[in-house]
Short mmCIF file of C-alpha atoms and ligand atoms in Angstrom, two decimals:
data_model
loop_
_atom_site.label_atom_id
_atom_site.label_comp_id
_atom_site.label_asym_id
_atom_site.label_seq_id
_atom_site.Cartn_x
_atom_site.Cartn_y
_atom_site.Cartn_z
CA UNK H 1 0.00 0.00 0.00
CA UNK H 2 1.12 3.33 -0.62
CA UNK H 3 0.53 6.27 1.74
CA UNK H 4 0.86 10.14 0.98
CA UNK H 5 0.69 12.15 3.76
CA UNK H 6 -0.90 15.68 3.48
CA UNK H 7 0.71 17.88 6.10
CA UNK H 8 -0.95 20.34 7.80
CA UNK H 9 0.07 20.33 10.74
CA UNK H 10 -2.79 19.11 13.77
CA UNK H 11 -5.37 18.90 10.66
CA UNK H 12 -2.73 16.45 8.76
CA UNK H 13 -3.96 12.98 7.25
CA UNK H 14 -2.59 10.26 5.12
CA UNK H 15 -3.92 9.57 2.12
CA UNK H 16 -3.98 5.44 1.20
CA UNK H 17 -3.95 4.36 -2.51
CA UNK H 18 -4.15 0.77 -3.38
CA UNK H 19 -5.79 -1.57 -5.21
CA UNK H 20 -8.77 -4.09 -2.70
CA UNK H 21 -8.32 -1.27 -0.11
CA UNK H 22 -11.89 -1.44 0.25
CA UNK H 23 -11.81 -4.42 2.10
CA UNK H 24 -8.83 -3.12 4.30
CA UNK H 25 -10.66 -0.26 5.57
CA UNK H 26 -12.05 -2.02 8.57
CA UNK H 27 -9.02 -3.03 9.98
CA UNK H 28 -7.39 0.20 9.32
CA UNK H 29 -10.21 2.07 11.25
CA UNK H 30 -10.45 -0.18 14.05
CA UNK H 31 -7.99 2.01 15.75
CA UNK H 32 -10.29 5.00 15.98
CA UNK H 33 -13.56 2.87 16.29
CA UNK H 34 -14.34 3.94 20.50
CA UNK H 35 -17.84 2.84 19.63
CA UNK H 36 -19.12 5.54 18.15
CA UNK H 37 -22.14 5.63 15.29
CA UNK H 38 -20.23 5.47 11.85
CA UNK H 39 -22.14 6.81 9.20
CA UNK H 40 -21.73 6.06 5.77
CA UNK H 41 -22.99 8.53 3.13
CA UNK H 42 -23.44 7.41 -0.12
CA UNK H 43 -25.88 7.08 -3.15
CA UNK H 44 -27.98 3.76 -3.35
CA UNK H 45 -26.08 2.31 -6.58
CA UNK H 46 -23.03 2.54 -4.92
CA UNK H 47 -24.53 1.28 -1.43
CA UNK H 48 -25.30 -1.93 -3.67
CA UNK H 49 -21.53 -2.08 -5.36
CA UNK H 50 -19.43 -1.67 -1.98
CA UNK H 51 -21.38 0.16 0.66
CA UNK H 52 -23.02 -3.03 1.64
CA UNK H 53 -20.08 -4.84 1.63
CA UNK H 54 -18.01 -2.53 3.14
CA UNK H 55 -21.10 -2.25 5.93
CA UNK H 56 -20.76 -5.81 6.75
CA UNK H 57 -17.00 -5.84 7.13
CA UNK H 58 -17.38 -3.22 9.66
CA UNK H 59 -19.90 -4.55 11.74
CA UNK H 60 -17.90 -8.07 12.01
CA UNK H 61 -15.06 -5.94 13.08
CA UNK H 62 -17.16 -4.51 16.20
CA UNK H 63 -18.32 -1.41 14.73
CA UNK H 64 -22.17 0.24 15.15
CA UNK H 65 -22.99 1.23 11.38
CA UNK H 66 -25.64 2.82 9.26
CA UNK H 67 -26.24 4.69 5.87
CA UNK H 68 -28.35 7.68 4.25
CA UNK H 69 -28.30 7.92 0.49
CA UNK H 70 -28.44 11.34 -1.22
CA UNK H 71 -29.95 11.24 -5.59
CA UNK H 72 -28.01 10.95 -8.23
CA UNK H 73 -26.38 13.83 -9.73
CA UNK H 74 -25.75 17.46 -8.11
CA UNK H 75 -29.51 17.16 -6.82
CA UNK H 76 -27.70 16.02 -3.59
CA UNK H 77 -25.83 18.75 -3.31
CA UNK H 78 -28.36 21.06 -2.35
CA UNK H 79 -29.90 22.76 1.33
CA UNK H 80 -32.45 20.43 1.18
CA UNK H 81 -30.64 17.29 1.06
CA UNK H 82 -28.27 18.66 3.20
CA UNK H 83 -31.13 19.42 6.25
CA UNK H 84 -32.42 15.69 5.06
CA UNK H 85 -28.97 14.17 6.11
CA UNK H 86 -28.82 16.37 9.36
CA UNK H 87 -32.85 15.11 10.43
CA UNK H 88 -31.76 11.74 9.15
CA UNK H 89 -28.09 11.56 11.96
CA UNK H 90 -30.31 13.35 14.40
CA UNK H 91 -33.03 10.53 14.50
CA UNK H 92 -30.31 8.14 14.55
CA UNK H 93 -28.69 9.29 17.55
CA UNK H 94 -25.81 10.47 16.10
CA UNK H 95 -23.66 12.55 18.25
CA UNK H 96 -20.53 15.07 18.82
CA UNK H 97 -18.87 11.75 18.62
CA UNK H 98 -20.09 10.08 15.41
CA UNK H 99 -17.52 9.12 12.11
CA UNK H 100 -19.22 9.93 8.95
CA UNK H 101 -17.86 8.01 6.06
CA UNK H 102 -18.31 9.68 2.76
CA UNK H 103 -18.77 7.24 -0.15
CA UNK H 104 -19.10 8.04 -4.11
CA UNK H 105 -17.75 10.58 -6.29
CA UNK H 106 -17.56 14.55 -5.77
CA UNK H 107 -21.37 14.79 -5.17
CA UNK H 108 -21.41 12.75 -2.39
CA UNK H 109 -17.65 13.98 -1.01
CA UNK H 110 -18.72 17.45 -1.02
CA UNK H 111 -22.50 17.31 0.63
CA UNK H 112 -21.12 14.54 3.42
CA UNK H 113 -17.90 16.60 4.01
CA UNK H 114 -20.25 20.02 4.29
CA UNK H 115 -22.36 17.77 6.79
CA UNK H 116 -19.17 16.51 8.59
CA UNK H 117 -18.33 20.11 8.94
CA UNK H 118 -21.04 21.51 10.79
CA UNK H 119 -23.31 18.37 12.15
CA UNK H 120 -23.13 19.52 16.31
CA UNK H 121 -20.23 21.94 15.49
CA UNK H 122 -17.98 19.29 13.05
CA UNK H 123 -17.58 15.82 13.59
CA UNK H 124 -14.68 13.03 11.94
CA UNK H 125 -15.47 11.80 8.32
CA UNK H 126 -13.04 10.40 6.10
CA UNK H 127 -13.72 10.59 2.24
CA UNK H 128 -13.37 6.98 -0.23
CA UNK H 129 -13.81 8.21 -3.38
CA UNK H 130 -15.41 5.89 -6.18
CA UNK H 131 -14.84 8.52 -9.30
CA UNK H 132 -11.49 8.93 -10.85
CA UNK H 133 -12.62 13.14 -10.70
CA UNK H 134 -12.60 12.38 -6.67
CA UNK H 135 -10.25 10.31 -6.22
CA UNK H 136 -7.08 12.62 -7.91
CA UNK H 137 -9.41 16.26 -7.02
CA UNK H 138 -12.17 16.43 -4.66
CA UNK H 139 -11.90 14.03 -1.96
CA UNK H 140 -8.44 15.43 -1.18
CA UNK H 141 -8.23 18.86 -0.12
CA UNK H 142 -11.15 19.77 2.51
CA UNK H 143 -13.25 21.63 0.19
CA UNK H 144 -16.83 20.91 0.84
CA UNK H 145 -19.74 22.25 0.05
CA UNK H 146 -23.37 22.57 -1.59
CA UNK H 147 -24.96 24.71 -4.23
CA UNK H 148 -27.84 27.27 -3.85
CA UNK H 149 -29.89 28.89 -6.56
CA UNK H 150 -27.55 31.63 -7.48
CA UNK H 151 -24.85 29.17 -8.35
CA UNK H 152 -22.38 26.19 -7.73
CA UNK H 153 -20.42 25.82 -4.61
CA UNK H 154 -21.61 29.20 -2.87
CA UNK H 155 -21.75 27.70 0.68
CA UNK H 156 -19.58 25.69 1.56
CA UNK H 157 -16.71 25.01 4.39
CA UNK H 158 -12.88 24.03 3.80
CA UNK H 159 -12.78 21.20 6.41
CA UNK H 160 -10.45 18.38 6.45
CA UNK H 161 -10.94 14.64 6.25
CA UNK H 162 -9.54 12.68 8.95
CA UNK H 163 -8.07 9.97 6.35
CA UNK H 164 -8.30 9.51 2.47
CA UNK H 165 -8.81 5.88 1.16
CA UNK H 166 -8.11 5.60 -3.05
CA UNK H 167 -8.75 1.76 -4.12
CA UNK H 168 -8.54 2.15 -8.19
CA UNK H 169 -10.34 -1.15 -8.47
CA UNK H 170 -13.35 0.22 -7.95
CA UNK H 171 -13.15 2.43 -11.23
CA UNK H 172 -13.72 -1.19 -13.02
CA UNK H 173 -17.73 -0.13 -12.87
CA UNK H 174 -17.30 3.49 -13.78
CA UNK H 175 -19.05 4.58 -16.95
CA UNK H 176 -16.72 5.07 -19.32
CA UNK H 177 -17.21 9.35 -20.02
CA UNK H 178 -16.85 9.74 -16.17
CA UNK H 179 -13.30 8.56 -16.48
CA UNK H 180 -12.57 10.57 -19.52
CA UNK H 181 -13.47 13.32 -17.25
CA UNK H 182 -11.03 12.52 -14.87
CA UNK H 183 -8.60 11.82 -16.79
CA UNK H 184 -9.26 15.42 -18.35
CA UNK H 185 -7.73 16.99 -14.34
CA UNK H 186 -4.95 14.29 -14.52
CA UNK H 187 -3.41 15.92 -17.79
CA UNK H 188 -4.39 19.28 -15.47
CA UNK H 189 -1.75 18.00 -12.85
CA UNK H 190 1.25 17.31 -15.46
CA UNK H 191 0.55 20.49 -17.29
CA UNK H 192 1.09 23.07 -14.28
CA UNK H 193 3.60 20.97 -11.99
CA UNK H 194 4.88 18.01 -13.74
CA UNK H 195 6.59 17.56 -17.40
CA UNK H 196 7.58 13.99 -17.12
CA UNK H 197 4.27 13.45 -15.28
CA UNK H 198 2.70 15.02 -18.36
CA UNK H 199 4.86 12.95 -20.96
CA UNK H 200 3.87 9.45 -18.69
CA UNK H 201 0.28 10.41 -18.98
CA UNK H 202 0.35 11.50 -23.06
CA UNK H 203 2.38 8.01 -23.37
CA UNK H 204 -0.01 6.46 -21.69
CA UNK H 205 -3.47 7.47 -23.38
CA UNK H 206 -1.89 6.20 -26.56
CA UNK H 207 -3.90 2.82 -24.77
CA UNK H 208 -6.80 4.17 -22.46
CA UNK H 209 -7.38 0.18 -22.15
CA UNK H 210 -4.30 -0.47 -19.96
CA UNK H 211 -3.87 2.51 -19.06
CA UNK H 212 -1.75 2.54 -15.47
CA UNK H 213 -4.81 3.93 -12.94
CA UNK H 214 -2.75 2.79 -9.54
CA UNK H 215 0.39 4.74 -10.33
CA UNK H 216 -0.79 7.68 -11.89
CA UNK H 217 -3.22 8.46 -9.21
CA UNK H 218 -0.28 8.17 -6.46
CA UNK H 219 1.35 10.85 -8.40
CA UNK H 220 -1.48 13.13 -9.26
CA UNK H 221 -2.75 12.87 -5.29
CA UNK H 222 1.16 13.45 -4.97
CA UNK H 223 0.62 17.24 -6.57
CA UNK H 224 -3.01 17.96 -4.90
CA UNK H 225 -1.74 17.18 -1.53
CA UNK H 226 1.29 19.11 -2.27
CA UNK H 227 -0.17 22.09 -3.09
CA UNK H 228 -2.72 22.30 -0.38
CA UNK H 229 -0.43 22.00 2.19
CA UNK H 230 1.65 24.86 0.84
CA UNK H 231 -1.90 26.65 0.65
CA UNK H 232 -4.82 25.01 2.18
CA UNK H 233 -6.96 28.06 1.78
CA UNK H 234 -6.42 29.03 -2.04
CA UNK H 235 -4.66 32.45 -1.31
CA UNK H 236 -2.10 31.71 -4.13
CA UNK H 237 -0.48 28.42 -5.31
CA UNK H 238 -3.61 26.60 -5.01
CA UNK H 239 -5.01 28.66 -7.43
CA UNK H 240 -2.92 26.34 -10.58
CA UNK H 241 -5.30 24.21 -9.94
CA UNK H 242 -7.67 25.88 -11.73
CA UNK H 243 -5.87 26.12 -14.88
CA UNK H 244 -8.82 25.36 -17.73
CA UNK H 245 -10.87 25.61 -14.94
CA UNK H 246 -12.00 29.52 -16.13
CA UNK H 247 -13.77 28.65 -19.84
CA UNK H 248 -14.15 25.29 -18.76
CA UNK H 249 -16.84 26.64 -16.14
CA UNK H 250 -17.99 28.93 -18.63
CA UNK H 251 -18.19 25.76 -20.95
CA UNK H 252 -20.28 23.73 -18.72
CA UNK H 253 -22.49 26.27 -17.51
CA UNK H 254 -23.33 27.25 -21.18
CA UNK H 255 -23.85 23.51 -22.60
CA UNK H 256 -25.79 22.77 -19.30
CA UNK H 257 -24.02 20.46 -16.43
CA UNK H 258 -26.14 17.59 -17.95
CA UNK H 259 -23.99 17.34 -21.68
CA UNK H 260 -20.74 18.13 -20.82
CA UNK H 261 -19.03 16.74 -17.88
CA UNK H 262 -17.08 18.90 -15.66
CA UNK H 263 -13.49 16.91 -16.69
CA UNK H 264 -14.10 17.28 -20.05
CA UNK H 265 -15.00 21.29 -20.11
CA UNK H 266 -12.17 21.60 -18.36
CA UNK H 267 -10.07 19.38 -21.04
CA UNK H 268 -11.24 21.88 -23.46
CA UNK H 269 -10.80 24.88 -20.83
CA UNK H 270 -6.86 23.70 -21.30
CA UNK H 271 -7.13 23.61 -24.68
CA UNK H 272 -7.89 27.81 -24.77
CA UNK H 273 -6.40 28.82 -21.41
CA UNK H 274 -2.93 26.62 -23.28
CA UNK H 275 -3.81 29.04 -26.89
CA UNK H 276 -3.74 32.43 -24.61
CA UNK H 277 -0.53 31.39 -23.03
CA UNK H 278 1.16 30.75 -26.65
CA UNK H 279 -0.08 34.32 -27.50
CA UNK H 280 0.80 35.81 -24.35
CA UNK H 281 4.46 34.70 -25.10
CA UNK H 282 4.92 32.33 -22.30
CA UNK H 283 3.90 28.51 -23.22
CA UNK H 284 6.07 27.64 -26.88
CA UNK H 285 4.30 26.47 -30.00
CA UNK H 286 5.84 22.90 -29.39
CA UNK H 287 4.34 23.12 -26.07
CA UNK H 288 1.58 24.10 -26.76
CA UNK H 289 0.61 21.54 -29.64
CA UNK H 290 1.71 18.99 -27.25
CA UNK H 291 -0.93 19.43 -24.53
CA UNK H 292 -3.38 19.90 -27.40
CA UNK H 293 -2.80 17.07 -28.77
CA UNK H 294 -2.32 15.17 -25.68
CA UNK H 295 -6.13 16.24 -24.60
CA UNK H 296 -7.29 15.33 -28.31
CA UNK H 297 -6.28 11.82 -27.17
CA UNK H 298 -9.54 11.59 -24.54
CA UNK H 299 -12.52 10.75 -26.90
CA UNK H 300 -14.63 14.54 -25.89
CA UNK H 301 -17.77 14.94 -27.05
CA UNK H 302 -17.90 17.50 -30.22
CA UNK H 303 -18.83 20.95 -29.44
CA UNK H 304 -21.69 21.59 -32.02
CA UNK H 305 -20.77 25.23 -34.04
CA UNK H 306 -21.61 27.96 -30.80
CA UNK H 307 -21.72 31.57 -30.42
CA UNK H 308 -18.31 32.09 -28.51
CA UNK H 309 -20.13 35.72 -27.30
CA UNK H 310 -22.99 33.61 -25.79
CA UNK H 311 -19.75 32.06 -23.77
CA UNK H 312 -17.94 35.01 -22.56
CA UNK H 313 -20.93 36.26 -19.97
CA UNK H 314 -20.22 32.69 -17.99
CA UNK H 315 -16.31 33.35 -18.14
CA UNK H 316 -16.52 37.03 -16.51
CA UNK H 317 -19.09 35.31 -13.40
CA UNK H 318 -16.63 32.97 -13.09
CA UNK H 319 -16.07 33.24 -9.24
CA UNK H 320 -12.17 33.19 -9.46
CA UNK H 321 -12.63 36.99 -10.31
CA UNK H 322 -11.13 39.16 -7.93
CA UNK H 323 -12.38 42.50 -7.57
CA UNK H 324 -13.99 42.49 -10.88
CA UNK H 325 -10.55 41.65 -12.85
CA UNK H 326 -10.03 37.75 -13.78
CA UNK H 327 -7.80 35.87 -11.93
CA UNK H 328 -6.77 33.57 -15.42
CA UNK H 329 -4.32 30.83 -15.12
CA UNK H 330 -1.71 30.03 -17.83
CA UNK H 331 1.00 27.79 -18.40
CA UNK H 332 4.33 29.40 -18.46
CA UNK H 333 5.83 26.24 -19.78
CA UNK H 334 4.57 22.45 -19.95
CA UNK H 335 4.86 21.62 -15.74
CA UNK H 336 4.92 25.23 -15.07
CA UNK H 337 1.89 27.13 -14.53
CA UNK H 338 1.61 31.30 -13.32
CA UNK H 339 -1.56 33.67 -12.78
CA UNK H 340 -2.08 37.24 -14.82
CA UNK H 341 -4.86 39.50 -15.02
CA UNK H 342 -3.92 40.10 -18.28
CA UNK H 343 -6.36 38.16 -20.63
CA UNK H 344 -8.53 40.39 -22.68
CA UNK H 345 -11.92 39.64 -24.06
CA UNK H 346 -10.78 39.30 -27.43
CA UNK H 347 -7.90 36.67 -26.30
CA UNK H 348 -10.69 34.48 -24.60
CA UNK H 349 -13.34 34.69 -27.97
CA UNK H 350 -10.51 34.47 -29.96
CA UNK H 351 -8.97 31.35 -27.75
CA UNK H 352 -12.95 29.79 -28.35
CA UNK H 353 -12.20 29.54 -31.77
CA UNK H 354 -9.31 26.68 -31.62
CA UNK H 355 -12.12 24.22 -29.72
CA UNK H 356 -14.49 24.63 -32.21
N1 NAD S 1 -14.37 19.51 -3.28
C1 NAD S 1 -13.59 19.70 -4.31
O1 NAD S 1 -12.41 20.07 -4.15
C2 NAD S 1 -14.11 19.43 -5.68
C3 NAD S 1 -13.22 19.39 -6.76
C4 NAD S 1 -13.73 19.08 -8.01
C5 NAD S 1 -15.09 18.80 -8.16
N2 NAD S 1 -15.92 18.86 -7.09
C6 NAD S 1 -17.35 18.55 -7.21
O2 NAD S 1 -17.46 17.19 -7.58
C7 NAD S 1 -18.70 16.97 -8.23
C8 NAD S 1 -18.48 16.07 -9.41
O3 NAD S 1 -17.95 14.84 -8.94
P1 NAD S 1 -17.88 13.54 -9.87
O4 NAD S 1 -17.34 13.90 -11.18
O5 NAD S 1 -17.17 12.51 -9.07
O6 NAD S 1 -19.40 13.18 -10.14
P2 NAD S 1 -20.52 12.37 -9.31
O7 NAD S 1 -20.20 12.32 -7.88
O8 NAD S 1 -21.82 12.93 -9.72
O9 NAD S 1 -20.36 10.89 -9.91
C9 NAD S 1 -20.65 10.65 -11.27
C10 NAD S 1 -21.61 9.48 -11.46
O10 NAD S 1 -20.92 8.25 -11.30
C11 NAD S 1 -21.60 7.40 -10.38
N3 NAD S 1 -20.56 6.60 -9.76
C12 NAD S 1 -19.65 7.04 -8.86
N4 NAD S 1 -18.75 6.08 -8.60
C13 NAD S 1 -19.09 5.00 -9.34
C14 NAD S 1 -18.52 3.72 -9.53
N5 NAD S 1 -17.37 3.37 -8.92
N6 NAD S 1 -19.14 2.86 -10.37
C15 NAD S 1 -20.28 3.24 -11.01
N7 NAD S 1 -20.84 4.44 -10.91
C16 NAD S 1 -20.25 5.33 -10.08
C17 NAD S 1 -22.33 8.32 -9.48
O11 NAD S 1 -23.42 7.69 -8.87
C18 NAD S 1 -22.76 9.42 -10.46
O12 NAD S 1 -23.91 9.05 -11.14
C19 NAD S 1 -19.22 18.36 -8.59
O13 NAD S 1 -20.31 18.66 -7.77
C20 NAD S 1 -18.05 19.30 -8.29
O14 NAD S 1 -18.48 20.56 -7.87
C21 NAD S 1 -15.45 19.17 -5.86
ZN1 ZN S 2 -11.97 20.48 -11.73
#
């Protein structure tokens, strides 16, 4: 088993990554189990592909267990399913004391985690991520939330899991576009921090069929946890991570959340945010037509012919502005990645163009 540990300081916690951890995780938590109500929070497909199983191990292993499921989709991820799961630990006794264990992709990571965060003040939860998107982004990192009306992500806490468990092998049931989309913030990681990271990856999409899950996610967790614990609260260096992340937004609001997954607005984010760097005079031609063409390896969905002007609107709300001005990420060189404010309108419509 391998073990990354994110340091930050009394809030630090180890990340595991290996393949069958799910059935390890009872033995690894028997530690902290003081016989306390664990919670697992998950959705009710994935209760039937390991939550049950995973439920039974830890009973036999002497710990008092039950579930809530949240929908499907970003449904969950709202007040009222948040006030459902509160009702729901309340009625079943749940305490100061209680581990929640967050099951399933971002959805779930982000509603259990915002539970987790203020159930009685904050209780433990530990985050094992069944997406590729969560296991390399989301469910490393703290940041937790729900969505209102008014948009994505407005309330929300940064709170940290007490533990991180990664098993790849339980990617083997993922639908096939919802790795695509992670593999879309995988290339993200080796095109702001890692060139040889970036060169493993391009090598290996030449094969999406074998490509090497267990290894790459070590080293893309490697980069997250890296860069949160030099900046937990995005004041600066965590804000690479958002490279595509500006049009890609802008992408996926405009084609609705539905169409176009997040990964793979963001794939195409890179794409444009990868064209203004080449004009800016930072990221070379060669460079440049390497991460495109390493991105035109995933099999995206085709952006029918759109009006780039109907895009621009969802760029400028993008909530990485700061103080009206956008906060745009670019690559300096492949593995390399800087901020500037200076990206014009005319850079961005003209940057829309390429993905067409
Ligand atoms: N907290 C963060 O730092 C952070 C970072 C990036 C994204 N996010 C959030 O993550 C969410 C997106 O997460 P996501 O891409 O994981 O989507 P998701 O959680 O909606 O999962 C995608 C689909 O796959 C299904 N699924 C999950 N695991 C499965 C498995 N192993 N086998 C079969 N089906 C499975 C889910 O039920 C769901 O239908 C968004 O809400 C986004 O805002 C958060
Ligand atoms: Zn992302």
């Amino acid at each position: 088993m391998n073990i990354i540990n994110l340091n930050l300081g009394d809030r630090s916690y180890p990340i595991h990554i290996a393949s069958g951890l799910l059935d390890q995780i009872s033995s690894i938590l028997s530690e902290k189990n003081r016989g306390q109500k664990w919670i697992i929070i998950s959705q009710y497909r994935l209760m039937e592909l390991f939550g049950f199983d995973l439920m039974g191990r830890l009973k036999s292993s002497g710990f008092t267990t039950d579930f809530i499921t949240v929908p499907i989709g970003e449904a969950a991820k709202s007040i009222n399913e948040f006030s459902r799961i509160i009702s729901q630990m309340i009625e079943m006794n749940c305490d100061r004391s209680t581990s929640i264990l967050a099951l399933g992709g971002g959805v779930v990571g982000d509603v259990a985690g915002f539970a987790a965060s203020t159930f009685m003040r904050g209780v433990d939860y530990y985050q094992i991520p069944t997406t590729l998107l969560a296991m390399v982004d989301s469910a490393i990192g703290g940041k937790t939330g729900i969505n209102i009306a008014e948009g994505k992500n407005l309330v929300g806490a940064i709170y940290q899991p007490k533990a991180v468990f990664v098993d790849p092998t339980l990617l083997k049931s993922l639908p096939k576009e919802e790795v695509i989309s992670g593999l879309g913030e995988i290339i993200k990681y080796g095109a702001i921090k890692d060139k040889e990271f970036f060169n493993e990856i391009s090598n290996s999409l030449e094969n999406i069929e074998s490509f090497p899950f267990e290894k790459i996610i070590y080293r893309a967790c490697e980069i997250k946890a890296d860069i949160v614990t030099l900046d937990e609260r995005e004041g600066s260096i965590r804000r690479i991570l958002n490279f595509g992340h500006t049009i890609g937004h802008a992408l996926e609001a405009h084609f609705g959340y539905g169409k176009l997954r997040h990964g793979e607005a963001v794939s195409y984010g890179m794409i444009c945010a990868g064209w203004i760097s080449n004009q800016l005079g930072h990221l070379s031609d060669n460079d440049y037509q390497r991460l495109k063409k390493t991105i035109e390896k995933l099999p995206l969905p085709m952006l029918n012919n759109f009006d780039q002007n109907k895009i621009l609107p969802f760029v400028k709300n993008d909530k990485k502005t700061v103080s009206g001005k956008l906060n745009f990420v670019i690559l300096d060189t492949l593995g390399s990645a800087i901020t500037t404010k200076d990206v014009s309108d005319e850079l961005i419509l003209n940057s829309l163009k390429v993905i067409q």
